[in-house]
mmCIF file with all atom_site columns, C-alpha atoms in Angstrom:
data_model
loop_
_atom_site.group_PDB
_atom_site.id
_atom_site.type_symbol
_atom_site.label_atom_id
_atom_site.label_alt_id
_atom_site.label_comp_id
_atom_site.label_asym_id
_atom_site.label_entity_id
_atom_site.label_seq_id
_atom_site.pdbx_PDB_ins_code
_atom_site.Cartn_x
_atom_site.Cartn_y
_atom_site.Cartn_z
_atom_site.occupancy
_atom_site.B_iso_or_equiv
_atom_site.pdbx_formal_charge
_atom_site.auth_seq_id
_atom_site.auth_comp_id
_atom_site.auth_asym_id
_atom_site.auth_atom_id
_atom_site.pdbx_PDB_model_num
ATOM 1   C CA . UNK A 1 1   ? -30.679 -29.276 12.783  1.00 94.00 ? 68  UNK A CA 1
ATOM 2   C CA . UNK A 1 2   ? -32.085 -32.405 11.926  1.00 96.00 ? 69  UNK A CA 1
ATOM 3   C CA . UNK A 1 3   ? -29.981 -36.090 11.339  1.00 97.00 ? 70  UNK A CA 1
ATOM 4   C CA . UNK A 1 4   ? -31.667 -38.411 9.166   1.00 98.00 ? 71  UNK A CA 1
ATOM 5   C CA . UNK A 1 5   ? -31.414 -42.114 10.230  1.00 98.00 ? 72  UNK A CA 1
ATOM 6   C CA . UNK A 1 6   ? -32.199 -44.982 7.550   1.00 98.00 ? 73  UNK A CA 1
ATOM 7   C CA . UNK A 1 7   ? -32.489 -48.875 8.705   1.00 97.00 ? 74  UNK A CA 1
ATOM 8   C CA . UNK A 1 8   ? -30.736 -50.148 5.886   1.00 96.00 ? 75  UNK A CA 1
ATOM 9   C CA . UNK A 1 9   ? -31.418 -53.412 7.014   1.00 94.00 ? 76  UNK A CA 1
ATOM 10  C CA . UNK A 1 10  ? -34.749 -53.342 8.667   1.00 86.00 ? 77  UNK A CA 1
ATOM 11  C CA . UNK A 1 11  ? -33.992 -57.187 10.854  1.00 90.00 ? 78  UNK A CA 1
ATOM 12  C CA . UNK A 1 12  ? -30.769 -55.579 12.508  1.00 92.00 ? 79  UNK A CA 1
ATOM 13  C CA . UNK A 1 13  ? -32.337 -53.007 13.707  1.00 93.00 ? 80  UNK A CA 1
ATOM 14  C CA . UNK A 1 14  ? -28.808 -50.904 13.322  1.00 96.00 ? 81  UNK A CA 1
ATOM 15  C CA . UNK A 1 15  ? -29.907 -46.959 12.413  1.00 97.00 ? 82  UNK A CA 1
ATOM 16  C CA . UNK A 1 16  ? -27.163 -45.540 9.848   1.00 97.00 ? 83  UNK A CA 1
ATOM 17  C CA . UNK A 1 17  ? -26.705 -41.762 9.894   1.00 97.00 ? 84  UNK A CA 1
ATOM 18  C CA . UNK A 1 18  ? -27.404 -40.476 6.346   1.00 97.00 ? 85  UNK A CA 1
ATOM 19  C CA . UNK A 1 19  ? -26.846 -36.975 6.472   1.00 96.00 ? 86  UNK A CA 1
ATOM 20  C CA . UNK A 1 20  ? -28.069 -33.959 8.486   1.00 96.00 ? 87  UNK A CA 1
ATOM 21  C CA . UNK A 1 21  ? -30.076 -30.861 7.481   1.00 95.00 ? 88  UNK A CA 1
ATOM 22  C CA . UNK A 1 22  ? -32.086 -27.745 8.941   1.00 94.00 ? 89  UNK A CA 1
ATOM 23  C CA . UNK A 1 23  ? -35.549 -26.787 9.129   1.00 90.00 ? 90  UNK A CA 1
ATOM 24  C CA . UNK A 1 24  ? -37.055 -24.307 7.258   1.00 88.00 ? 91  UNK A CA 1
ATOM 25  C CA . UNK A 1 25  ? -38.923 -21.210 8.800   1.00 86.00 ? 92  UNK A CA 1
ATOM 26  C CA . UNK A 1 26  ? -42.317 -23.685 9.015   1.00 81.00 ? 93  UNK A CA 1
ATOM 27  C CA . UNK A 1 27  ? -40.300 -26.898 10.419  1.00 83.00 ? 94  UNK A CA 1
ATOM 28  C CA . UNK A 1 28  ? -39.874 -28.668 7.039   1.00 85.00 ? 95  UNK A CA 1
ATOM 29  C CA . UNK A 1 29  ? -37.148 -30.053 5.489   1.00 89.00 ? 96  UNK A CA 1
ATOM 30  C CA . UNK A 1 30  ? -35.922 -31.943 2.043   1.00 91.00 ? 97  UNK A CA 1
ATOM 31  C CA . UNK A 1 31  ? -33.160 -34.570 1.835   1.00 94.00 ? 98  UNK A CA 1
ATOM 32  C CA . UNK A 1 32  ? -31.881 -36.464 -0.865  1.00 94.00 ? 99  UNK A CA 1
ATOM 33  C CA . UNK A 1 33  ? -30.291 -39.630 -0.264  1.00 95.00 ? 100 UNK A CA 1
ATOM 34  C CA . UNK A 1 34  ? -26.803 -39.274 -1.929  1.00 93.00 ? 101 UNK A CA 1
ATOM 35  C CA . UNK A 1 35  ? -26.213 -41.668 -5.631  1.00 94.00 ? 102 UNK A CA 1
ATOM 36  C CA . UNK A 1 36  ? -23.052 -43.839 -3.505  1.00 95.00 ? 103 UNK A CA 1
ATOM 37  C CA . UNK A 1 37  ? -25.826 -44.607 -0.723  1.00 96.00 ? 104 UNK A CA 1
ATOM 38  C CA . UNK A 1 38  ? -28.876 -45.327 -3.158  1.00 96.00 ? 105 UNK A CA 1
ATOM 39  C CA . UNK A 1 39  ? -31.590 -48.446 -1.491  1.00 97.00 ? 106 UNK A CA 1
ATOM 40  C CA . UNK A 1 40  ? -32.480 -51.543 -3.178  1.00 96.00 ? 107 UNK A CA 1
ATOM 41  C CA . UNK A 1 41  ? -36.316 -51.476 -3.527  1.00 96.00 ? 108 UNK A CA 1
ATOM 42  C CA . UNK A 1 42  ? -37.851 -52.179 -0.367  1.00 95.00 ? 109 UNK A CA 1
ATOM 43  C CA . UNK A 1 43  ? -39.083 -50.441 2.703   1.00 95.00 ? 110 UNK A CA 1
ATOM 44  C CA . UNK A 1 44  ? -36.804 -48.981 4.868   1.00 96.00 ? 111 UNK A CA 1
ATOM 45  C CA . UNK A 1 45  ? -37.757 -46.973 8.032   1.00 96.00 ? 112 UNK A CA 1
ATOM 46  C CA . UNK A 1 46  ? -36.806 -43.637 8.359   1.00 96.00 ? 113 UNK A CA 1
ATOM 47  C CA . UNK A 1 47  ? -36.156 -41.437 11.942  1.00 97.00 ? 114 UNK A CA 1
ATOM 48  C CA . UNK A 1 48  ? -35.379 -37.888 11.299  1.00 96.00 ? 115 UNK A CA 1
ATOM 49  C CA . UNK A 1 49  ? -34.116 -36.727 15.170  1.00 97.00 ? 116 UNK A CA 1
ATOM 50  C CA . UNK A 1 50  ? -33.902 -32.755 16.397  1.00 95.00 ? 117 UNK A CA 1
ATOM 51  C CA . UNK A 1 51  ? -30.511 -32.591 17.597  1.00 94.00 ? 118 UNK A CA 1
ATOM 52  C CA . UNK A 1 52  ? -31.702 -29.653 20.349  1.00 91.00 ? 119 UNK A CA 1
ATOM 53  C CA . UNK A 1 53  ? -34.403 -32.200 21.984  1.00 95.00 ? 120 UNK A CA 1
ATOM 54  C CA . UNK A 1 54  ? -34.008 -35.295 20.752  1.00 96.00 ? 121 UNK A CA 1
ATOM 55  C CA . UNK A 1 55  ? -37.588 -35.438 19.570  1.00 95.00 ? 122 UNK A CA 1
ATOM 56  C CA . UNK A 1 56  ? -37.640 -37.177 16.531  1.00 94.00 ? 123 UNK A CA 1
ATOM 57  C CA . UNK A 1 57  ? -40.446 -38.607 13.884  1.00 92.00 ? 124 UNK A CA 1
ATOM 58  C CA . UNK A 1 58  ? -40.425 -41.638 11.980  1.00 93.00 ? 125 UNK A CA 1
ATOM 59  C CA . UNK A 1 59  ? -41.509 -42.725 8.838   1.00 92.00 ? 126 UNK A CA 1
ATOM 60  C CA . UNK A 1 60  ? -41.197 -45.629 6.341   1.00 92.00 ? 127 UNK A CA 1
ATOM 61  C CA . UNK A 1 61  ? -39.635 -44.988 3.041   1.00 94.00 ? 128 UNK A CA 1
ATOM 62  C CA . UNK A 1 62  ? -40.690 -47.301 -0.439  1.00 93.00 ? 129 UNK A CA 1
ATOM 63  C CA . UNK A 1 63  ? -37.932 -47.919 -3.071  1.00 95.00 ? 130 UNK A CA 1
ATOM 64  C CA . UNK A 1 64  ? -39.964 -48.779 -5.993  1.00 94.00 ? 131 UNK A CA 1
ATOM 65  C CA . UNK A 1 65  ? -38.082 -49.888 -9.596  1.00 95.00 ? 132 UNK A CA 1
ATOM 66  C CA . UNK A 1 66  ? -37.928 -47.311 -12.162 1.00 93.00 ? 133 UNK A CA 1
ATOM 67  C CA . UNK A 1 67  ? -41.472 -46.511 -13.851 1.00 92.00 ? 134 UNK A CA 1
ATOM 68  C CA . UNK A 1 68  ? -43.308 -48.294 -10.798 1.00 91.00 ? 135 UNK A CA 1
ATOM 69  C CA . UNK A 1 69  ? -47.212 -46.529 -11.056 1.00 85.00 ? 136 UNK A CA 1
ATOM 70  C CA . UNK A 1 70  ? -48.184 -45.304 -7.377  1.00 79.00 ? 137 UNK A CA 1
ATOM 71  C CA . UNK A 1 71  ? -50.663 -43.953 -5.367  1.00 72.00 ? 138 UNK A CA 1
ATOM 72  C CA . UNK A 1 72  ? -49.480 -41.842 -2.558  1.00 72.00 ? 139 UNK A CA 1
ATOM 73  C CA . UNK A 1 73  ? -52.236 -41.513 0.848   1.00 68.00 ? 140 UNK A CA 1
ATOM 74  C CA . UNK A 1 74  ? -52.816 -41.631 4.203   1.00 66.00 ? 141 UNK A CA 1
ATOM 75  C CA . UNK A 1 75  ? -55.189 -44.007 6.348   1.00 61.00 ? 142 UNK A CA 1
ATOM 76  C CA . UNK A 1 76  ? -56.015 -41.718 9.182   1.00 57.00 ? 143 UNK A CA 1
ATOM 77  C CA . UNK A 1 77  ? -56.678 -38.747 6.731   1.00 57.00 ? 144 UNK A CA 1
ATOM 78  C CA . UNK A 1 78  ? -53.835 -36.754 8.315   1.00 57.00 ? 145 UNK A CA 1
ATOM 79  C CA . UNK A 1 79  ? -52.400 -35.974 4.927   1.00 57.00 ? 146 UNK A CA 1
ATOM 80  C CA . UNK A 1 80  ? -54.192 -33.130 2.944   1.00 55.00 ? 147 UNK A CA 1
ATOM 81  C CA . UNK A 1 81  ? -53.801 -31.099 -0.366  1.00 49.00 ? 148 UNK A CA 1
ATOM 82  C CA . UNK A 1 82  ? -50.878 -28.472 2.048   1.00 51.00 ? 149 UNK A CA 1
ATOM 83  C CA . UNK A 1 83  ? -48.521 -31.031 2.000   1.00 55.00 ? 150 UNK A CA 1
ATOM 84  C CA . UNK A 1 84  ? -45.746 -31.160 -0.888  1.00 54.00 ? 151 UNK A CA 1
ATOM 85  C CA . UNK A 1 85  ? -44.693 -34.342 -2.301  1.00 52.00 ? 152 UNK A CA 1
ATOM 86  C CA . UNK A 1 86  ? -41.555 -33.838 -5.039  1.00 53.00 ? 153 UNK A CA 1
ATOM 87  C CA . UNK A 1 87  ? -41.894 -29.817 -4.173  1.00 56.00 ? 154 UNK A CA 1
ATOM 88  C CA . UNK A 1 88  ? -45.607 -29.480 -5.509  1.00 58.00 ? 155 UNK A CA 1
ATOM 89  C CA . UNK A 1 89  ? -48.856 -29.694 -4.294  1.00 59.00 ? 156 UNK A CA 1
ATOM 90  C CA . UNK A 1 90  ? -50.382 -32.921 -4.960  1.00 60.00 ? 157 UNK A CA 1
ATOM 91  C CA . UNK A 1 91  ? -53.624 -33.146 -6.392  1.00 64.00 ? 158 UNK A CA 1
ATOM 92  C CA . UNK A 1 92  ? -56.648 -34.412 -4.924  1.00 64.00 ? 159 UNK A CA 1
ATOM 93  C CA . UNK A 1 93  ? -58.746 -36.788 -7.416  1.00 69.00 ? 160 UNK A CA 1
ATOM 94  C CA . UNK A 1 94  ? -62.080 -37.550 -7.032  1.00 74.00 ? 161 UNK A CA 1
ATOM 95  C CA . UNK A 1 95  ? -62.894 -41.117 -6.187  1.00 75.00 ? 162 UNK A CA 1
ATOM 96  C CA . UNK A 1 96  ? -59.223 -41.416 -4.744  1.00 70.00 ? 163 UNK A CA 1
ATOM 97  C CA . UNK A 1 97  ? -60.810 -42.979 -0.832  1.00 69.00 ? 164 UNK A CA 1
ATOM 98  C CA . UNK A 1 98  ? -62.754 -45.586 -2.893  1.00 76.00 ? 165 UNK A CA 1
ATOM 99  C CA . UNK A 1 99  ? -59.532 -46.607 -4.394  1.00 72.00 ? 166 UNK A CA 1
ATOM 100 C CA . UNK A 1 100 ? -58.193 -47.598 -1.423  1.00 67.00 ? 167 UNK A CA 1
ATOM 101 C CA . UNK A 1 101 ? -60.763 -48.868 -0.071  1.00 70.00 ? 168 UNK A CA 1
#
């Protein structure tokens, strides 16, 4: 099992437990942040902790408004064409590095 942390209010520094879920078989998991709890747009950090060891990652997430174009990418080139964003594969587009460079 897995509880998912959200800094609602990044200056506090207060972590607020949003919910808990389990792994799948290859150690992912999906979570949707419930309508009553929905984020103003901003950028909240995230820390998803392993209740058995306390490990835990962290992440940030963006609340864009409604419609908001984006481009999705990582700067150390850790993130590749396995890894599901919205349950599918994204694509990769040629020309995408030189974008953000």
């Amino acid at each position: 099992q897995v509880d998912i942390y959200i800094m609602t209010q990044p200056l506090s520094g207060k972590w607020l437990h949003f919910g808990t879920e389990v792994t799948s078989g290859s150690g992912r998991l999906s979570f949707t942040i419930p309508p009553d709890r929905a984020l103003p747009i901003g950028i909240y950090p995230v820390r998803m902790v392993v209740r058995g060891d306390h490990s835990y990652a962290e992440a940030y997430l963006t609340v864009v408004a409604p419609g908001t174009e984006s481009v999705v990418f990582s700067i150390d080139g850790s993130f590749t064409a396995s890894v599901s964003i919205m349950g599918s594969d994204p694509k990769v587009r040629a020309g995408a590095v030189d974008v953000v460079r």
